[in-house]
Coordinates of C-alpha atoms and ligand atoms in Angstrom, one line a residue:
M1 CA 44.4 -14.2 55.7
E2 CA 48.1 -13.4 56.2
A3 CA 49.1 -9.6 56.3
E4 CA 51.5 -10.3 53.4
R5 CA 48.8 -12.1 50.9
V6 CA 46.6 -9.0 51.6
K7 CA 49.3 -6.5 50.7
R8 CA 50.1 -8.6 47.5
I9 CA 46.3 -8.8 46.5
K10 CA 45.9 -5.0 47.0
Q11 CA 48.9 -4.1 45.1
L12 CA 47.7 -6.5 42.1
Q13 CA 44.2 -4.6 42.3
Q14 CA 46.0 -1.4 41.8
E15 CA 48.4 -2.3 39.3
K16 CA 45.4 -4.1 37.4
D17 CA 42.7 -1.6 38.1
A18 CA 40.5 -4.6 39.4
V19 CA 37.8 -4.9 41.9
I20 CA 36.9 -8.0 43.8
L21 CA 33.2 -9.0 44.2
A22 CA 32.3 -12.1 46.2
H23 CA 29.4 -14.1 47.0
Y24 CA 28.6 -15.1 50.7
Y25 CA 29.2 -19.0 49.9
V26 CA 33.2 -18.4 49.1
D27 CA 35.5 -19.0 51.8
G28 CA 35.6 -16.4 54.7
D29 CA 39.2 -15.2 53.8
V30 CA 38.2 -14.2 50.2
Q31 CA 35.1 -12.6 51.6
Q32 CA 37.2 -10.7 54.2
I33 CA 39.4 -9.5 51.2
A34 CA 36.7 -8.7 48.6
D35 CA 35.8 -5.2 48.0
Y36 CA 31.9 -6.0 48.0
V37 CA 30.1 -9.1 49.2
G38 CA 26.5 -10.1 48.6
D39 CA 23.9 -11.9 47.5
S40 CA 23.2 -12.4 43.7
F41 CA 21.1 -9.5 43.1
Y42 CA 23.4 -7.0 45.2
L43 CA 26.3 -8.4 43.1
S44 CA 24.6 -8.0 40.0
K45 CA 23.6 -4.3 41.0
V46 CA 27.3 -3.6 42.1
A47 CA 28.6 -5.0 38.7
T48 CA 26.7 -2.1 37.0
Q49 CA 28.2 0.6 39.5
V50 CA 32.0 0.0 39.8
P51 CA 34.3 2.1 37.9
Q52 CA 37.1 -0.6 37.6
Q53 CA 37.7 -1.9 34.1
N54 CA 38.5 -5.4 35.6
I55 CA 36.1 -7.3 37.8
V56 CA 37.1 -10.3 39.5
F57 CA 34.2 -12.3 40.4
A58 CA 34.6 -14.9 43.5
G59 CA 31.3 -16.6 42.6
V60 CA 30.1 -19.4 40.0
T61 CA 30.0 -19.1 36.6
F62 CA 26.4 -17.6 36.4
M63 CA 27.3 -15.0 38.6
G64 CA 30.3 -13.7 36.6
E65 CA 28.3 -14.2 33.1
S66 CA 25.5 -11.9 34.5
A67 CA 28.4 -9.2 35.3
K68 CA 29.6 -9.4 31.9
I69 CA 26.0 -9.6 30.3
L70 CA 25.5 -6.1 32.0
N71 CA 28.7 -4.6 31.4
P72 CA 29.9 -5.8 27.9
E73 CA 32.7 -3.2 27.8
K74 CA 34.3 -4.5 31.1
N75 CA 36.5 -7.5 31.4
V76 CA 35.0 -10.0 34.2
I77 CA 37.5 -12.4 35.2
L78 CA 36.2 -15.8 37.3
V79 CA 38.3 -16.8 40.1
D80 CA 37.9 -20.5 38.8
A81 CA 36.3 -21.3 35.6
D82 CA 35.2 -24.7 36.8
A83 CA 33.0 -23.5 39.5
D84 CA 30.0 -24.2 37.9
C85 CA 26.4 -24.2 39.5
P86 CA 24.9 -27.6 38.4
M87 CA 21.1 -26.2 38.4
A88 CA 22.2 -23.6 35.8
H89 CA 22.3 -26.5 33.1
M90 CA 18.9 -28.2 34.5
V91 CA 16.7 -26.8 31.9
T92 CA 17.2 -26.5 28.0
V93 CA 16.1 -23.9 25.3
E94 CA 14.1 -26.5 23.5
R95 CA 12.0 -27.2 26.9
I96 CA 11.3 -23.4 27.1
R97 CA 10.2 -23.0 23.3
A98 CA 8.0 -26.2 23.9
V99 CA 6.1 -24.6 26.7
R100 CA 5.9 -21.0 24.9
E101 CA 4.2 -23.0 22.1
Q102 CA 1.3 -24.1 24.8
Y103 CA 0.4 -20.8 26.2
A104 CA -0.5 -17.5 24.6
D105 CA -0.1 -15.6 27.7
L106 CA 3.2 -16.9 29.1
A107 CA 6.2 -15.2 30.8
V108 CA 9.3 -17.2 31.2
V109 CA 10.7 -16.2 34.5
C110 CA 14.4 -17.7 34.8
Y111 CA 16.3 -17.8 38.3
V112 CA 19.4 -16.0 37.6
N113 CA 21.1 -19.2 38.6
S114 CA 21.0 -20.3 35.0
T115 CA 23.2 -20.0 31.7
A116 CA 23.6 -17.1 29.6
E117 CA 21.7 -19.3 26.7
I118 CA 18.6 -20.0 29.2
K119 CA 18.8 -16.1 30.1
A120 CA 18.4 -15.3 26.2
V121 CA 15.4 -17.0 25.7
S122 CA 13.6 -15.9 28.8
D123 CA 11.4 -12.9 29.3
V124 CA 12.7 -11.9 32.8
C125 CA 15.3 -12.9 35.2
V126 CA 14.8 -13.1 39.2
T127 CA 16.9 -13.6 42.1
S128 CA 15.9 -15.2 45.4
S129 CA 15.6 -11.7 46.9
N130 CA 13.4 -10.2 44.4
A131 CA 11.5 -13.2 42.7
V132 CA 8.0 -12.4 44.3
R133 CA 8.3 -8.7 43.5
V134 CA 9.2 -9.3 40.2
V135 CA 6.6 -12.1 39.4
K136 CA 3.9 -10.0 41.0
N137 CA 4.6 -7.1 38.6
I138 CA 4.5 -9.3 35.3
P139 CA 1.4 -8.5 33.4
K140 CA 1.0 -12.2 32.0
K141 CA -1.0 -14.8 33.7
H142 CA 1.1 -17.7 33.1
I143 CA 4.4 -17.9 34.5
F144 CA 6.9 -20.7 33.4
F145 CA 9.5 -20.8 36.3
V146 CA 13.0 -22.3 35.5
P147 CA 15.2 -23.9 36.3
D148 CA 14.4 -24.5 40.1
N149 CA 11.4 -26.2 41.1
N150 CA 11.8 -25.1 44.9
L151 CA 12.1 -21.4 44.3
G152 CA 9.2 -21.6 41.7
R153 CA 6.9 -23.2 44.3
Y154 CA 7.9 -21.0 47.0
V155 CA 7.1 -17.8 44.8
A156 CA 3.8 -19.3 43.4
A157 CA 2.5 -19.8 47.1
Q158 CA 2.9 -16.0 47.2
V159 CA 1.5 -15.0 44.0
P160 CA -2.0 -16.8 43.9
E161 CA -3.2 -14.6 41.3
K162 CA -1.0 -16.3 38.6
E163 CA -0.9 -19.7 37.3
F164 CA 2.6 -21.3 37.3
I165 CA 4.1 -24.2 35.1
F166 CA 7.1 -25.4 37.2
H167 CA 10.2 -27.3 36.0
D168 CA 12.2 -29.6 37.8
G169 CA 15.6 -28.1 38.4
Y170 CA 17.1 -28.1 42.2
C171 CA 20.1 -27.2 43.9
H172 CA 21.5 -30.4 45.5
V173 CA 23.2 -28.3 48.3
H174 CA 19.6 -27.0 49.5
K175 CA 18.0 -30.4 48.6
S176 CA 20.1 -32.3 51.0
I177 CA 18.9 -30.5 54.2
L178 CA 16.4 -32.7 55.1
A179 CA 13.1 -32.2 57.2
E180 CA 13.9 -34.9 59.7
E181 CA 17.5 -33.5 60.3
L182 CA 15.4 -30.0 61.1
K183 CA 13.1 -31.3 63.4
A184 CA 16.0 -32.9 65.3
A185 CA 17.8 -29.7 65.2
K186 CA 15.0 -27.7 66.7
K187 CA 14.5 -30.3 69.3
A188 CA 18.0 -29.7 70.2
Y189 CA 18.0 -26.0 70.1
P190 CA 14.4 -25.2 71.4
G191 CA 13.5 -21.7 70.5
A192 CA 16.2 -21.1 67.9
P193 CA 14.5 -19.6 64.8
V194 CA 15.0 -21.2 61.6
L195 CA 16.3 -19.2 59.0
T196 CA 16.1 -20.8 55.4
H197 CA 17.0 -20.0 51.8
P198 CA 14.1 -20.6 49.3
E199 CA 15.9 -23.0 47.5
C200 CA 15.1 -25.6 50.2
T201 CA 12.7 -28.1 49.7
E202 CA 8.8 -27.3 50.6
D203 CA 8.9 -29.3 53.9
V204 CA 11.9 -27.4 55.2
V205 CA 10.3 -24.1 54.1
E206 CA 7.2 -25.0 56.0
L207 CA 9.4 -25.8 59.2
S208 CA 10.9 -22.2 58.9
D209 CA 10.8 -19.0 60.5
F210 CA 12.0 -16.8 57.8
V211 CA 12.7 -17.6 54.1
G212 CA 15.1 -15.4 52.1
S213 CA 18.2 -14.7 50.2
T214 CA 21.6 -15.0 51.9
S215 CA 21.6 -11.2 52.6
E216 CA 18.1 -11.3 53.9
I217 CA 19.1 -14.3 56.3
I218 CA 22.0 -12.2 57.5
D219 CA 19.8 -9.1 57.9
Y220 CA 17.1 -11.2 59.8
A221 CA 19.6 -12.5 62.1
T222 CA 21.6 -9.3 62.5
E223 CA 18.3 -7.4 63.7
S224 CA 16.9 -10.6 65.7
A225 CA 17.0 -10.1 69.5
C226 CA 17.4 -13.9 69.7
A227 CA 20.8 -15.6 70.6
E228 CA 21.1 -18.9 68.3
F229 CA 19.7 -19.9 65.1
L230 CA 19.4 -22.5 62.6
I231 CA 20.5 -22.0 59.2
C232 CA 19.3 -23.8 56.4
T233 CA 21.6 -22.9 53.4
E234 CA 25.2 -23.0 52.2
T235 CA 27.5 -22.7 55.1
G236 CA 29.5 -19.9 53.8
V237 CA 26.8 -17.6 55.3
L238 CA 28.2 -18.3 58.8
Y239 CA 31.3 -16.2 57.9
E240 CA 29.3 -13.0 57.9
L241 CA 26.7 -14.0 60.2
Q242 CA 29.5 -14.3 63.0
Q243 CA 31.2 -10.9 61.7
K244 CA 28.2 -9.0 62.5
N245 CA 27.1 -11.0 65.0
P246 CA 29.9 -12.2 67.5
D247 CA 27.8 -13.1 70.2
K248 CA 25.2 -14.9 68.5
K249 CA 25.5 -18.6 67.9
F250 CA 24.5 -20.1 64.3
Y251 CA 24.0 -24.0 63.7
P252 CA 23.6 -25.6 60.2
V253 CA 21.2 -28.7 60.5
G254 CA 22.7 -30.9 57.8
E255 CA 25.7 -32.9 57.1
S256 CA 26.4 -31.4 54.0
Q257 CA 25.4 -27.8 53.4
I258 CA 28.5 -27.0 51.4
C259 CA 28.4 -26.2 47.8
P260 CA 31.5 -27.9 46.2
N261 CA 31.8 -25.3 43.4
M262 CA 31.9 -22.1 45.7
K263 CA 34.6 -23.8 47.6
K264 CA 36.8 -23.8 44.7
I265 CA 37.0 -20.1 44.9
T266 CA 40.3 -20.0 47.1
A267 CA 42.5 -17.3 48.0
D268 CA 45.3 -19.0 45.9
R269 CA 43.1 -18.9 42.9
L270 CA 42.2 -15.3 43.5
V271 CA 45.8 -14.1 43.5
Q272 CA 46.3 -16.1 40.1
A273 CA 43.2 -14.6 38.5
L274 CA 44.5 -11.0 39.7
E275 CA 48.1 -12.0 38.3
T276 CA 46.9 -13.2 34.9
L277 CA 43.5 -11.3 34.6
A278 CA 42.3 -14.7 33.5
P279 CA 40.0 -16.8 32.8
V280 CA 37.6 -14.1 31.6
V281 CA 33.8 -14.5 30.9
E282 CA 33.8 -14.8 26.7
L283 CA 29.9 -14.4 25.2
S284 CA 29.3 -13.5 21.7
E285 CA 27.9 -10.0 21.3
Q286 CA 24.5 -11.6 20.2
M287 CA 24.2 -13.6 23.5
I288 CA 25.1 -10.5 25.5
R289 CA 22.4 -8.6 23.7
D290 CA 19.7 -11.2 24.3
A291 CA 20.5 -12.3 27.7
A292 CA 20.9 -8.4 28.8
E293 CA 17.2 -7.8 28.3
P294 CA 15.6 -10.2 30.8
L295 CA 18.2 -9.0 33.4
K296 CA 17.9 -5.2 32.9
R297 CA 14.1 -5.9 33.2
M298 CA 14.5 -7.7 36.5
L299 CA 16.6 -4.6 37.6
A300 CA 13.7 -2.3 36.4
L301 CA 10.9 -4.3 37.9
A302 CA 12.7 -5.2 41.2
K303 CA 12.8 -1.4 41.9
Ligands
13P401 P1 21.3 -15.7 47.1 O1 20.9 -14.9 45.9 O2 20.4 -15.8 48.0 O3 22.8 -15.1 47.3 O4 21.8 -17.0 46.2 C1 22.3 -17.6 45.2 C2 22.7 -19.0 45.5 O5 23.0 -19.7 44.6 C3 21.8 -20.0 46.3 O6 22.2 -21.3 46.2
SF4_402 FE1 24.3 -23.5 42.7 FE2 23.5 -24.7 44.9 FE3 25.8 -24.0 44.8 FE4 24.1 -22.1 44.8 S1 24.5 -23.4 46.4 S2 25.6 -22.1 43.4 S3 22.2 -23.1 43.6 S4 24.8 -25.4 43.6

């Protein structure tokens, strides 16, 4: 990012008492200027610890909503209100109520990639980095995992003592990474470990050497002695992978590992959001109260 713009952003942050949080999928120049960059879990924890009154969230809507739910007294500003995760809308309150009626001993486990409305009727939230740990700590036998089918199945395989009911939500970006493409990439780069996000389909996960959240993928590659890696997640992670590992090589395997919503978060939009402190996340007090419970339970169970 040009020095002039960096200066402008820093000046606006001072004037407006604003902190910038960014997810690893946004453009590299936005990651570069952000105060904190991380995976969904890290960002939700950081949001509860920053002193600034204004939290500017460079990520998709559900991330900003989670920050607001955990910090109702703060202003949470989305860099682009249209940057929404389609998977967050792939389950309904009615479906959750219907499944609840079928099982006496049920916990509704809601992936953080979900709307506030869905969180409000769930028992506990999870992110990709804590889902296995959190689900293991839930006392109930039946787990209704919403909305992501792939993450649900990945977690279920590691928690065989529970009985899972799955939903059919998915991330179109991770689903577009095909096992056939990965097999071809493995032939082209023999010996390169395959690092995969658990939103990928089961056949891609099975061909992988490591499965984890965006931060976990970055940590794995950074600690590894290998020189090249195949990356099965959104290509925004390549920025931090390359920053931390300038001598290593990282190859995406699919044609379209790009989240169009995360890419709406640009440096221009970031400057506008800081100038106007808008658009803010707006949720009713009741919604915040109801949706806070499963998020707080996640923070406690993930410890
Ligand atoms: P992480 O929690 O691993 O950063 O993932 C967020 C996400 O949206 C994955 O598609
Ligand atoms: Fe949603 Fe997939 Fe984009 Fe993540 S990569 S924000 S799950 S659409």
